Rosetta silent file (secondary structure, phi, psi, omega in degrees, C-alpha in Angstrom):
SEQUENCE: XXXXXXXXXXXXXXXXXXXXXXXXXXXXXXXXXXXXXXXXXXXXXXXXXXXXXXXXXXXXXXXXXXXXXXXXXXXXXXXXXXXXXXXXXXXXXXXXXXXXXXXXXXXXXXXXXXXXXXXXXXXXXXXXXXXXXXXXXXXXXXXXXXXXXXXXXXXXXXXXXXXXXXXXXXXXXXXXXXXXXXXXXXXXXXXXXXXXXXXXXXXXXXXXXXXXXXXXXXXXXXXXXXXXXXXXXXXXXXXXXXXXXXXXXXXXXXXXXXXXXXXXXXXXXXXXXXXXXXXXXXXXXXXXXXXXXXXXXXXXXXXXXXXXXXXXXXXXXXXXXXXXXXXXXXXXX
SCORE:     score description
SCORE:     0.000 S_00000001
   1 L     0.000  -52.047 -177.450   35.175   84.958  146.769 S_00000001
   2 L   -94.878   56.749  173.255   37.543   86.656  144.294 S_00000001
   3 L   -90.027 -150.668  177.711   40.513   86.900  146.630 S_00000001
   4 L   -84.910    6.188  176.836   43.798   85.194  145.842 S_00000001
   5 L   -69.245  142.711 -173.802   42.106   81.813  146.285 S_00000001
   6 L   -74.670  155.773  164.871   42.256   79.806  143.050 S_00000001
   7 E   -88.954  122.326 -178.561   39.544   78.994  140.577 S_00000001
   8 E  -107.032  125.382  177.735   39.649   75.201  140.263 S_00000001
   9 E   -91.018  114.644 -179.258   38.458   73.574  137.052 S_00000001
  10 E   -93.676   87.020 -179.112   36.915   70.203  137.880 S_00000001
  11 L   124.263   82.206 -176.002   37.355   68.366  134.606 S_00000001
  12 L   -83.912   65.249  171.383   40.233   69.395  132.358 S_00000001
  13 L   -98.051 -152.212 -175.843   38.614   68.378  129.088 S_00000001
  14 H   -64.123  -53.525 -179.960   38.003   70.581  126.065 S_00000001
  15 H   -64.996  -45.156 -178.087   35.669   73.106  127.726 S_00000001
  16 H   -60.266  -43.035 -179.675   37.551   73.007  131.032 S_00000001
  17 H   -68.511  -39.325 -178.938   40.934   73.626  129.420 S_00000001
  18 H   -69.521  -48.311 -179.058   39.655   76.454  127.219 S_00000001
  19 H   -64.821  -50.374 -179.691   37.725   78.251  129.971 S_00000001
  20 H   -62.976  -40.070  179.111   40.382   77.703  132.627 S_00000001
  21 H   -64.423  -40.277  178.768   43.194   78.574  130.236 S_00000001
  22 H   -65.310  -40.560  176.071   41.512   81.823  129.184 S_00000001
  23 H   -62.357  -43.058  179.418   41.046   82.781  132.839 S_00000001
  24 H   -64.329  -40.873  179.577   44.700   81.980  133.552 S_00000001
  25 H   -63.272  -26.980  179.377   45.848   84.009  130.548 S_00000001
  26 L   -85.900    3.558  175.916   43.921   86.978  131.964 S_00000001
  27 L    99.555    2.681  177.192   45.877   86.737  135.203 S_00000001
  28 L   -77.192  149.701  176.313   43.513   84.681  137.322 S_00000001
  29 L   -83.311  115.497 -172.525   44.945   81.999  139.584 S_00000001
  30 E  -129.145  139.221  173.402   43.653   78.733  138.105 S_00000001
  31 E  -126.197  152.121 -175.435   44.155   75.060  138.964 S_00000001
  32 E  -124.130  130.650  167.804   42.993   72.049  136.957 S_00000001
  33 E  -101.740  119.878 -175.993   41.797   68.626  138.093 S_00000001
  34 L  -148.108  174.180  178.829   42.152   66.283  135.136 S_00000001
  35 L   -76.992  158.744 -177.480   42.873   62.812  133.912 S_00000001
  36 H   -55.344  -38.155 -177.242   46.479   61.613  133.519 S_00000001
  37 H   -60.974  -47.072 -178.425   46.362   61.820  129.704 S_00000001
  38 H   -69.181  -41.042  178.896   45.451   65.513  129.627 S_00000001
  39 H   -58.733  -46.491 -179.818   47.828   66.370  132.460 S_00000001
  40 H   -64.020  -40.947 -179.398   50.725   64.682  130.657 S_00000001
  41 H   -61.592  -45.545 -177.514   49.830   66.360  127.357 S_00000001
  42 H   -72.437  -37.287  177.142   49.772   69.864  128.852 S_00000001
  43 H   -63.193  -30.184 -179.237   52.919   69.306  130.901 S_00000001
  44 H   -83.032  -44.048 -171.448   54.687   68.290  127.696 S_00000001
  45 H  -108.287  -10.830 -169.791   53.313   70.837  125.213 S_00000001
  46 L    80.325 -171.306 -178.214   51.829   73.624  127.326 S_00000001
  47 E  -119.877  117.830  179.143   48.323   74.927  126.663 S_00000001
  48 E  -112.925  117.730  179.902   47.548   76.511  123.291 S_00000001
  49 E  -106.044  121.136  177.865   44.136   78.176  122.976 S_00000001
  50 E  -120.148  157.284 -173.088   42.993   79.037  119.459 S_00000001
  51 E  -130.854  159.433  179.674   39.792   80.703  118.325 S_00000001
  52 L   -62.811  -20.048  179.513   37.552   80.802  115.252 S_00000001
  53 L   -85.955    2.857  177.489   38.575   84.451  114.771 S_00000001
  54 L    95.141   -6.660 -179.696   42.211   83.433  114.223 S_00000001
  55 L   -78.604  158.377  176.625   43.558   84.520  117.608 S_00000001
  56 E  -149.852  151.087  179.330   45.699   82.270  119.791 S_00000001
  57 E  -134.450  131.196  179.612   47.124   82.247  123.309 S_00000001
  58 E  -114.023  130.585  175.672   49.985   80.069  124.553 S_00000001
  59 E  -119.757  127.605  177.155   50.523   79.241  128.230 S_00000001
  60 L   -71.786  150.840 -178.519   53.644   77.486  129.399 S_00000001
  61 H   -56.444  -32.011 -178.755   53.149   74.499  131.724 S_00000001
  62 H   -64.354  -17.918  179.313   54.830   76.379  134.575 S_00000001
  63 H   -86.703   -4.103 -171.769   51.921   78.840  134.678 S_00000001
  64 L  -121.205  135.078  174.175   49.370   76.081  135.295 S_00000001
  65 E   -94.682  114.024 -176.282   48.600   73.999  138.368 S_00000001
  66 E  -120.526  135.966 -178.745   47.643   70.526  137.139 S_00000001
  67 E  -152.942  152.645  169.896   46.696   67.570  139.297 S_00000001
  68 L   -98.263   -3.945 -173.208   44.947   64.197  139.304 S_00000001
  69 L   -98.878  120.459 -179.649   44.383   64.530  143.066 S_00000001
  70 H   -63.410   -9.102  174.018   41.064   66.051  144.234 S_00000001
  71 H   -61.336  -13.158  177.568   42.925   67.527  147.199 S_00000001
  72 H   -62.836  -16.196  176.947   43.606   70.378  144.734 S_00000001
  73 H   -74.142   -7.396 -163.102   40.168   71.684  145.787 S_00000001
  74 H   -59.227  -29.298 -179.399   41.439   72.440  149.296 S_00000001
  75 H  -119.821   18.021 -174.495   41.748   76.222  148.913 S_00000001
  76 L   -62.428  138.335  169.583   39.331   76.846  146.033 S_00000001
  77 L   -92.351  -37.674  175.993   37.319   80.049  145.957 S_00000001
  78 E  -134.641  139.581  173.056   35.330   78.931  142.924 S_00000001
  79 E  -116.183  121.630  175.532   34.986   75.465  141.407 S_00000001
  80 E   -97.819  112.567 -176.920   34.004   75.296  137.724 S_00000001
  81 E   -89.503  116.704 -177.844   32.481   71.866  137.076 S_00000001
  82 L  -128.726   17.230  177.794   33.120   70.812  133.466 S_00000001
  83 L   -73.266  163.768  172.928   33.022   67.006  133.685 S_00000001
  84 L   -61.637  153.247 -175.001   30.650   64.887  131.587 S_00000001
  85 H   -56.889  -36.900 -178.946   27.168   64.553  133.077 S_00000001
  86 H   -65.501  -19.097 -178.184   27.715   60.909  134.041 S_00000001
  87 H   -98.552    5.400 -174.406   30.659   61.983  136.240 S_00000001
  88 H   -63.340  -46.805 -177.766   28.795   64.715  138.140 S_00000001
  89 H   -60.902  -42.218 -179.154   27.977   62.685  141.239 S_00000001
  90 H   -63.866  -44.567 -179.154   31.555   61.472  141.592 S_00000001
  91 H   -71.082  -29.882  176.236   33.113   64.919  141.289 S_00000001
  92 H   -62.113  -41.248  178.396   30.492   66.327  143.685 S_00000001
  93 H   -64.801  -36.995  176.931   31.631   63.860  146.343 S_00000001
  94 H   -66.274  -41.629  177.504   35.248   64.941  145.795 S_00000001
  95 H   -62.378  -44.833 -179.581   34.278   68.598  146.136 S_00000001
  96 H   -59.443  -36.813 -177.478   32.325   67.846  149.322 S_00000001
  97 H   -76.867  -34.687 -168.035   35.337   66.105  150.823 S_00000001
  98 H  -115.140  -26.641 -173.014   38.049   68.589  149.868 S_00000001
  99 L   -83.210  150.372  174.824   36.712   72.072  149.003 S_00000001
 100 L   -59.557  151.736 -176.942   36.117   74.839  151.568 S_00000001
 101 L   -62.979  -29.336 -176.841   32.526   75.202  152.693 S_00000001
 102 L   -92.858    4.796  177.199   32.289   78.717  151.248 S_00000001
 103 L   -64.319  139.855  177.908   33.592   77.801  147.769 S_00000001
 104 E   -91.541  129.729 -177.814   31.132   78.703  144.998 S_00000001
 105 E  -105.115  124.287 -179.035   30.339   75.810  142.660 S_00000001
 106 E  -121.926  119.079  178.260   29.443   76.675  139.049 S_00000001
 107 E   -86.554  119.837  175.134   28.251   73.956  136.658 S_00000001
 108 L  -114.601   52.879 -172.197   29.346   74.607  133.060 S_00000001
 109 L  -114.297  160.590  171.657   27.996   71.291  131.756 S_00000001
 110 L   -71.192  161.084  175.751   25.613   70.096  129.065 S_00000001
 111 L    89.088  179.131 -175.073   22.134   68.978  130.036 S_00000001
 112 L  -122.785    0.162 -174.319   19.636   70.205  132.619 S_00000001
 113 L  -107.599   -3.185 -172.699   20.036   67.795  135.549 S_00000001
 114 H   -70.120  -36.500 -178.578   23.578   68.361  136.802 S_00000001
 115 H   -64.072  -38.552  178.098   22.860   71.206  139.208 S_00000001
 116 H   -61.885  -40.590  178.063   20.262   69.088  141.031 S_00000001
 117 H   -64.393  -45.087  179.576   22.855   66.322  141.472 S_00000001
 118 H   -61.778  -45.468 -178.305   25.453   68.801  142.744 S_00000001
 119 H   -65.905  -37.020  178.903   23.034   70.402  145.214 S_00000001
 120 H   -61.976  -38.559 -174.085   21.868   67.034  146.507 S_00000001
 121 H   -93.319  -14.468 -176.938   25.436   65.978  147.295 S_00000001
 122 H  -108.764    7.506  173.162   26.831   69.353  148.390 S_00000001
 123 L    60.134 -126.041 -173.477   24.170   70.297  150.936 S_00000001
 124 L   -92.797   14.211  175.040   23.972   74.014  151.691 S_00000001
 125 L   -67.210  155.400  178.850   26.946   75.071  149.556 S_00000001
 126 L   -79.277  118.386  179.440   26.262   77.714  146.908 S_00000001
 127 E  -122.004  125.904  179.826   25.769   75.973  143.539 S_00000001
 128 E  -115.373  141.384  173.945   25.069   77.971  140.377 S_00000001
 129 E   -84.030  149.932  176.475   23.946   76.697  136.993 S_00000001
 130 E  -139.919  168.084  177.986   25.773   77.825  133.865 S_00000001
 131 E  -143.816  123.266  177.350   25.542   77.401  130.111 S_00000001
 132 L  -101.559  115.644 -174.894   28.429   77.357  127.624 S_00000001
 133 L   -84.492  -14.950 -172.894   27.109   78.124  124.118 S_00000001
 134 L  -101.323  160.419  175.131   30.274   77.460  122.161 S_00000001
 135 L   -94.401  145.995  171.698   32.066   74.308  121.031 S_00000001
 136 E  -130.115  132.921 -179.278   35.678   73.527  121.878 S_00000001
 137 E  -113.748  127.992  172.406   37.636   70.824  120.068 S_00000001
 138 E   -77.301  116.346 -173.847   40.715   69.156  121.525 S_00000001
 139 E   -96.286   -4.818 -177.344   43.216   69.175  118.653 S_00000001
 140 E    92.478  160.117  179.274   46.042   67.296  120.399 S_00000001
 141 L    54.460   39.120  174.092   49.458   68.428  121.647 S_00000001
 142 L    79.124    8.464 -177.891   47.878   70.791  124.184 S_00000001
 143 E   -99.888  131.985  176.730   45.781   72.733  121.664 S_00000001
 144 E  -128.463  123.638 -169.875   42.113   73.499  122.329 S_00000001
 145 E  -113.823  120.227  173.686   40.167   75.312  119.615 S_00000001
 146 E   -80.964  124.106 -170.074   36.962   77.291  120.143 S_00000001
 147 L  -113.602   -5.008  175.068   34.979   76.793  116.963 S_00000001
 148 E  -138.894  165.196 -173.700   31.703   78.673  117.537 S_00000001
 149 L   -95.083  174.265  174.629   30.711   81.987  119.111 S_00000001
 150 L   130.418  154.999  178.499   28.685   83.001  122.170 S_00000001
 151 L  -101.517  145.980  176.665   28.937   84.208  125.769 S_00000001
 152 E   -72.788  139.609  174.655   28.705   81.980  128.840 S_00000001
 153 E  -109.879  138.239  178.045   25.580   82.433  130.990 S_00000001
 154 E  -131.472  143.041  179.793   25.663   81.916  134.776 S_00000001
 155 E   -57.045  136.969 -178.466   22.767   82.039  137.209 S_00000001
 156 L   -66.498  137.275  176.098   22.310   85.447  138.795 S_00000001
 157 L  -146.477  166.327 -176.082   23.397   85.729  142.429 S_00000001
 158 L   -65.739  -23.532 -178.614   24.014   88.437  145.049 S_00000001
 159 L   -85.971   -0.696 -179.097   27.792   88.031  144.749 S_00000001
 160 L    52.990   50.172 -177.203   27.735   88.843  140.994 S_00000001
 161 H   -59.733  -41.147 -179.221   29.703   85.686  140.271 S_00000001
 162 H   -59.133  -47.843 -179.738   29.253   85.984  136.499 S_00000001
 163 H   -64.332  -37.807 -178.998   30.737   89.489  136.423 S_00000001
 164 H   -66.383  -28.533 -178.430   33.576   88.453  138.724 S_00000001
 165 H   -88.723  -16.496 -176.504   34.530   85.609  136.367 S_00000001
 166 L   -66.860  135.221  176.359   34.367   87.620  133.127 S_00000001
 167 E  -138.664  164.658  176.801   37.699   88.328  131.458 S_00000001
 168 L   -55.763  131.429 -179.358   38.690   89.573  127.987 S_00000001
 169 L    85.865   -3.901 -179.986   37.837   86.913  125.433 S_00000001
 170 E  -149.384   78.333  179.646   35.506   85.076  127.833 S_00000001
 171 L   -76.009  137.274  174.412   32.397   87.071  128.702 S_00000001
 172 E  -123.648  126.667 -175.442   30.099   85.640  131.363 S_00000001
 173 E  -111.859  135.877  176.861   26.591   87.050  131.663 S_00000001
 174 E   -75.313  136.500  179.765   24.283   86.791  134.669 S_00000001
 175 E  -122.820  131.461  177.150   20.911   85.224  133.864 S_00000001
 176 L   -84.221   -9.889  177.425   17.761   85.537  135.969 S_00000001
 177 L  -131.148   64.139 -174.975   16.262   82.498  134.157 S_00000001
 178 H   -69.134  -27.011  176.399   19.196   80.130  133.898 S_00000001
 179 H   -64.454  -44.206  175.978   16.882   77.086  133.842 S_00000001
 180 H   -62.454  -38.630  177.657   15.219   78.414  130.706 S_00000001
 181 H   -62.902  -41.507  179.616   18.649   79.137  129.226 S_00000001
 182 H   -64.636  -40.602  177.340   19.749   75.551  129.900 S_00000001
 183 H   -67.086  -35.471  175.550   16.660   74.133  128.180 S_00000001
 184 H   -62.928  -39.021  177.212   17.317   76.500  125.276 S_00000001
 185 H   -69.610  -38.843 -179.565   20.860   75.145  124.986 S_00000001
 186 H   -60.324  -40.328  178.693   19.617   71.553  125.242 S_00000001
 187 H   -59.246  -43.605  178.241   17.330   72.122  122.245 S_00000001
 188 H   -68.465  -37.194 -179.005   20.314   73.316  120.191 S_00000001
 189 H   -67.312  -10.958  175.308   22.471   70.479  121.543 S_00000001
 190 L   -61.109  -21.997  177.578   20.098   67.957  119.961 S_00000001
 191 H   -73.743  -16.923  178.518   22.153   68.566  116.817 S_00000001
 192 H   -53.197  -43.292 -177.572   25.220   67.069  118.541 S_00000001
 193 H   -67.735  -37.862  179.108   23.927   63.592  117.762 S_00000001
 194 H   -65.457  -39.333  175.548   23.251   64.431  114.113 S_00000001
 195 H   -61.638  -41.777 -179.322   26.808   65.728  113.768 S_00000001
 196 H   -66.837  -38.777 -178.295   28.100   62.526  115.336 S_00000001
 197 H   -75.214  -27.772 -175.681   25.991   60.302  113.064 S_00000001
 198 H   -89.159  -26.768 -173.072   26.850   62.203  109.875 S_00000001
 199 L    66.506   23.657  179.475   30.623   62.692  110.373 S_00000001
 200 L  -105.024  143.577  170.130   30.146   66.178  108.895 S_00000001
 201 L   -57.649  152.085 -176.264   31.493   69.470  110.295 S_00000001
 202 H   -58.798  -42.779 -177.547   28.712   71.557  111.837 S_00000001
 203 H   -63.478  -42.420  179.487   28.913   74.306  109.214 S_00000001
 204 H   -66.546  -37.988  179.629   28.662   71.833  106.317 S_00000001
 205 H   -66.501  -42.927  179.581   25.784   70.030  107.960 S_00000001
 206 H   -70.199  -18.191  176.173   23.862   73.250  108.568 S_00000001
 207 L   -80.860   -7.253 -177.166   24.435   74.199  104.940 S_00000001
 208 L  -104.004  117.411 -173.714   22.527   71.049  103.886 S_00000001
 209 H   -64.578  -33.734  178.822   18.743   71.478  103.896 S_00000001
 210 H   -63.350  -42.256  176.842   17.999   67.763  104.375 S_00000001
 211 H   -67.178  -38.568  179.338   20.077   67.718  107.563 S_00000001
 212 H   -65.011  -38.439  178.092   18.477   70.980  108.729 S_00000001
 213 H   -63.041  -39.245  177.387   14.991   69.536  108.205 S_00000001
 214 H   -63.444  -44.351  176.720   15.970   66.541  110.313 S_00000001
 215 H   -60.810  -43.518 -179.408   17.277   68.877  113.017 S_00000001
 216 H   -61.672  -42.847  179.903   14.065   70.930  112.784 S_00000001
 217 H   -65.296  -37.172  178.066   11.862   67.852  113.202 S_00000001
 218 H   -67.535  -43.468  177.240   13.893   66.774  116.213 S_00000001
 219 H   -61.553  -40.023 -179.187   13.647   70.254  117.750 S_00000001
 220 H   -60.461  -40.186  175.334    9.889   70.277  117.157 S_00000001
 221 H   -60.508  -47.317 -178.715    9.569   67.084  119.205 S_00000001
 222 H   -62.397  -42.686  179.752   11.613   68.612  122.017 S_00000001
 223 H   -65.715  -35.890  177.113    9.648   71.857  122.016 S_00000001
 224 H   -64.181  -41.801  178.102    6.361   69.917  122.119 S_00000001
 225 H   -64.187  -39.863  179.153    7.560   67.987  125.176 S_00000001
 226 H   -66.347  -43.527  178.460    8.632   71.248  126.853 S_00000001
 227 H   -59.155  -42.260 -179.744    5.296   72.950  126.134 S_00000001
 228 H   -64.045  -29.601 -179.576    3.456   70.017  127.663 S_00000001
 229 H   -91.130   -1.241 -179.188    5.630   70.317  130.771 S_00000001
 230 L    76.116   23.897 -179.416    5.195   74.096  131.019 S_00000001
 231 L   -99.263  131.368  176.953    8.870   74.792  130.242 S_00000001
 232 L  -111.464  107.054  179.770    9.803   77.890  128.226 S_00000001
 233 L   -71.644  144.679  177.683   13.292   77.608  126.722 S_00000001
 234 L  -106.561  122.648 -178.015   15.358   80.788  126.484 S_00000001
 235 L   -74.717  143.285  175.813   17.397   81.117  123.294 S_00000001
 236 L   -85.124   -2.463  178.490   21.072   82.049  123.490 S_00000001
 237 L  -118.530  170.987  177.324   20.687   83.879  120.147 S_00000001
 238 L   -65.551  -11.514 -177.959   18.369   86.723  119.057 S_00000001
 239 L   -91.412  119.804  178.549   16.129   84.086  117.407 S_00000001
 240 L   -58.959  145.970 -179.080   13.479   82.628  119.783 S_00000001
 241 H   -56.634  -36.372 -176.697   13.631   78.854  120.166 S_00000001
 242 H   -67.725  -21.521  178.220   10.061   78.497  118.906 S_00000001
 243 H   -84.909  -21.942 -167.446   11.026   80.075  115.579 S_00000001
 244 H   -60.314  -43.914  179.333   14.100   77.963  114.972 S_00000001
 245 H   -56.644  -40.721  179.166   12.486   74.849  113.388 S_00000001
 246 H   -65.522  -39.408  179.433   10.796   77.016  110.753 S_00000001
 247 H   -66.823  -37.732  179.387   14.033   78.864  110.031 S_00000001
 248 H   -62.685  -28.270 -177.430   15.950   75.601  109.681 S_00000001
 249 L   -83.804   -4.766 -178.129   13.526   74.497  106.963 S_00000001
 250 L   -67.363  158.433  174.398   14.135   77.614  104.834 S_00000001
 251 L   -57.296  153.212 -173.419   15.986   77.404  101.487 S_00000001
 252 H   -51.901  -50.223 -175.532   19.780   77.414  101.769 S_00000001
 253 H   -61.296  -38.969 -179.461   20.509   81.035  100.697 S_00000001
 254 H   -70.362  -43.280  179.871   17.994   82.534  103.154 S_00000001
 255 H   -62.894  -42.718 -179.549   19.105   80.320  106.025 S_00000001
 256 H   -59.776  -40.054  178.784   22.774   81.099  105.393 S_00000001
 257 H   -63.342  -44.043 -179.608   22.057   84.825  105.563 S_00000001
 258 H   -67.641  -44.925 -178.558   20.219   84.500  108.889 S_00000001
 259 H   -60.737  -41.276 -178.366   22.824   82.186  110.453 S_00000001
 260 H   -62.235  -23.162  179.950   25.662   84.533  109.518 S_00000001
 261 H   -89.148  -13.273 -174.449   24.002   87.314  111.497 S_00000001
 262 H  -115.603  -22.564 -175.768   23.446   85.294  114.659 S_00000001
 263 L  -153.982  141.278  174.202   26.387   82.888  115.041 S_00000001
 264 L  -103.042  128.279 -178.555   29.975   82.432  113.883 S_00000001
 265 E  -127.972  126.111  174.789   30.986   78.835  113.122 S_00000001
 266 L   -64.049  140.396 -179.235   34.446   77.632  112.201 S_00000001
 267 L   -57.783  -25.442 -178.095   34.329   75.527  108.980 S_00000001
 268 L  -104.771   13.571  179.998   35.845   72.568  110.846 S_00000001
 269 L   -60.026  137.422  178.735   33.731   72.826  114.007 S_00000001
 270 L  -130.430  157.065  179.105   32.587   69.448  115.349 S_00000001
 271 L   -81.943  157.347  177.803   30.259   68.445  118.147 S_00000001
 272 H   -64.436  -30.216  179.145   31.481   66.963  121.427 S_00000001
 273 H   -69.575  -36.187  173.647   29.430   63.836  120.711 S_00000001
 274 H   -60.578  -43.265  178.465   31.311   63.344  117.433 S_00000001
 275 H   -62.225  -40.542 -179.872   34.553   63.585  119.418 S_00000001
 276 H   -62.449  -45.227  178.080   33.266   61.021  121.924 S_00000001
 277 H   -62.608  -42.602 -179.011   32.438   58.488  119.188 S_00000001
 278 H   -60.476  -37.955 -176.157   35.790   59.083  117.502 S_00000001
 279 L   -96.090    8.654  175.931   37.674   58.441  120.747 S_00000001
 280 L    71.086   25.604 -179.829   35.552   55.476  121.809 S_00000001
 281 L   -98.424  157.692  174.076   33.996   57.240  124.801 S_00000001
 282 L   -69.267  136.913 -178.134   30.445   56.997  126.090 S_00000001
 283 L   -87.273  177.613  176.579   28.401   59.960  124.851 S_00000001
 284 L   -99.357   24.867 -176.607   25.982   62.247  126.713 S_00000001
 285 H   -57.101  -35.689 -179.193   23.003   61.110  124.617 S_00000001
 286 H   -67.351  -20.229 -178.164   21.078   60.043  127.746 S_00000001
 287 H  -100.020   -4.046  178.449   21.363   63.611  129.096 S_00000001
 288 L  -112.630  -88.779  174.613   20.305   65.317  125.835 S_00000001
 289 H   -56.713  -34.356  178.996   17.792   63.336  123.746 S_00000001
 290 H   -60.695  -36.532  177.856   17.310   61.198  126.841 S_00000001
 291 H   -67.216  -37.197  177.465   16.073   64.245  128.788 S_00000001
 292 H   -65.983  -43.118  179.614   13.563   65.000  126.021 S_00000001
 293 H   -62.201  -43.533  179.493   12.313   61.396  126.041 S_00000001
 294 H   -62.409  -42.752  179.199   11.893   61.441  129.841 S_00000001
 295 H   -64.382  -41.288  179.578    9.986   64.732  129.676 S_00000001
 296 H   -63.367  -41.838  179.679    7.798   63.385  126.868 S_00000001
 297 H   -63.553  -36.736  179.844    6.963   60.216  128.806 S_00000001
 298 H   -67.403  -23.226 -172.602    5.921   62.290  131.823 S_00000001
 299 L  -123.364   17.566  175.397    3.521   64.311  129.658 S_00000001
 300 L    55.415   47.271  176.669    2.262   61.706  127.120 S_00000001
 301 L  -110.960  136.261 -178.856    4.022   63.255  124.129 S_00000001
 302 L   -88.045  127.068 -178.838    5.217   61.070  121.258 S_00000001
 303 L  -133.386   64.002 -174.361    8.880   61.616  120.271 S_00000001
 304 H   -64.143  -35.396 -179.264    9.761   58.795  117.816 S_00000001
 305 H   -67.322  -40.330  177.130   12.633   60.633  116.118 S_00000001
 306 H   -60.923  -42.113  178.798   14.369   61.280  119.439 S_00000001
 307 H   -64.594  -41.645  179.049   14.065   57.593  120.313 S_00000001
 308 H   -60.676  -43.731 -177.442   15.435   56.592  116.908 S_00000001
 309 H   -68.475  -38.612  175.376   18.477   58.874  117.310 S_00000001
 310 H   -59.176  -45.125 -179.256   19.228   57.545  120.809 S_00000001
 311 H   -61.960  -41.812 -179.312   19.185   53.992  119.417 S_00000001
 312 H   -66.460  -39.959  178.309   21.533   54.921  116.550 S_00000001
 313 H   -65.837  -42.045  179.698   24.026   56.627  118.866 S_00000001
 314 H   -65.993  -34.521  174.052   24.046   53.664  121.219 S_00000001
 315 H   -62.606  -42.909  179.449   24.659   51.346  118.256 S_00000001
 316 H   -66.645  -38.387  175.756   27.622   53.515  117.244 S_00000001
 317 H   -59.458  -47.268 -177.408   28.947   53.487  120.820 S_00000001
 318 H   -65.224  -35.512 -179.691   28.750   49.693  120.915 S_00000001
 319 H   -70.185  -31.962  176.763   30.463   49.347  117.524 S_00000001
 320 L    66.147   27.727 -177.168   33.386   51.495  118.672 S_00000001
 321 L  -115.508   19.456 -178.560   34.249   52.593  115.118 S_00000001
 322 L    79.867 -154.178 -178.188   33.517   56.307  115.366 S_00000001
 323 L   -66.682  137.892  176.395   30.827   57.960  113.289 S_00000001
 324 L   -79.624   -5.033  176.912   28.675   55.590  111.196 S_00000001
 325 L    55.728   54.280 -179.114   28.458   58.312  108.480 S_00000001
 326 L   -83.298  158.391  171.517   24.728   58.035  107.964 S_00000001
 327 L   -91.000  164.382  175.180   22.601   60.048  105.557 S_00000001
 328 H   -56.918  -37.620  179.983   19.509   61.984  106.724 S_00000001
 329 H   -65.825  -38.293  177.720   17.351   59.283  105.145 S_00000001
 330 H   -67.931  -37.065  177.194   19.163   56.551  107.065 S_00000001
 331 H   -63.901  -42.094  179.303   18.720   58.452  110.322 S_00000001
 332 H   -66.702  -27.534  179.738   15.007   58.759  109.689 S_00000001
 333 L    78.186    0.000    0.000   14.814   55.040  108.939 S_00000001
């Protein structure tokens, strides 16, 4: 697997460029499948990776293999899938057509349903689930900024794929319960929509108790739906998922102390859903809150706040004007 065959990033967006770029900077052979806009941007400016800790890495365009043609999969040893959830089926068909049969496919996407789609379309190929805990913001001119902390989790396998992919600055940990880890990330990702609706940086939003209470109430709905379905989410932090709603409701000074010990957040960190609204793209709301609503319907659990937030995001998508800059009271209705 880890011969001189390239690691191909299927989806050169914010996460794909940061992960692939970090691997390339560590000496791995990496190729990127991306849209024309990103390809042109990187060919012009190179790839600049910056981090919340102040570090930065610059890669010249000549060090990177960039293509819009899925034939770039032809010699892949590993394919890292980083496309939006709605594009999973399409990229799976491209992988099936062009990638070697023994290539390992690793999904580093939001949501909990992408691996099932990949496995359905890729037959008996090895497909592993993954979870990226940190945010990456595309800053323009080839710069991609990691704005929160955390290590990537990848499903445990006999080939030790997670360990083989780990490089300095990008730790990947094998998980024996990657499904639980993905549900744990989905619960945290419910805040993506609140960030998008508020137009506030994540750190500022989490510093506001009214917004945290809204997040806590939304998480409580999601956890209730999971309990009814027999799903146990695994937290990516030392704090169990079941404790998080109560912690979010704590007074500001106590919450700030706890957060500082468990996660580092850049003051200007933004959610990917906020970026999608800003750039007029369709969001992943159907794969986040939408997954909670589907689970709730299957198990007769009421989730009115989740439904309200889906409706507000879809209104913002249709308006095409970026974040509607709502208050917590307006979100609650």
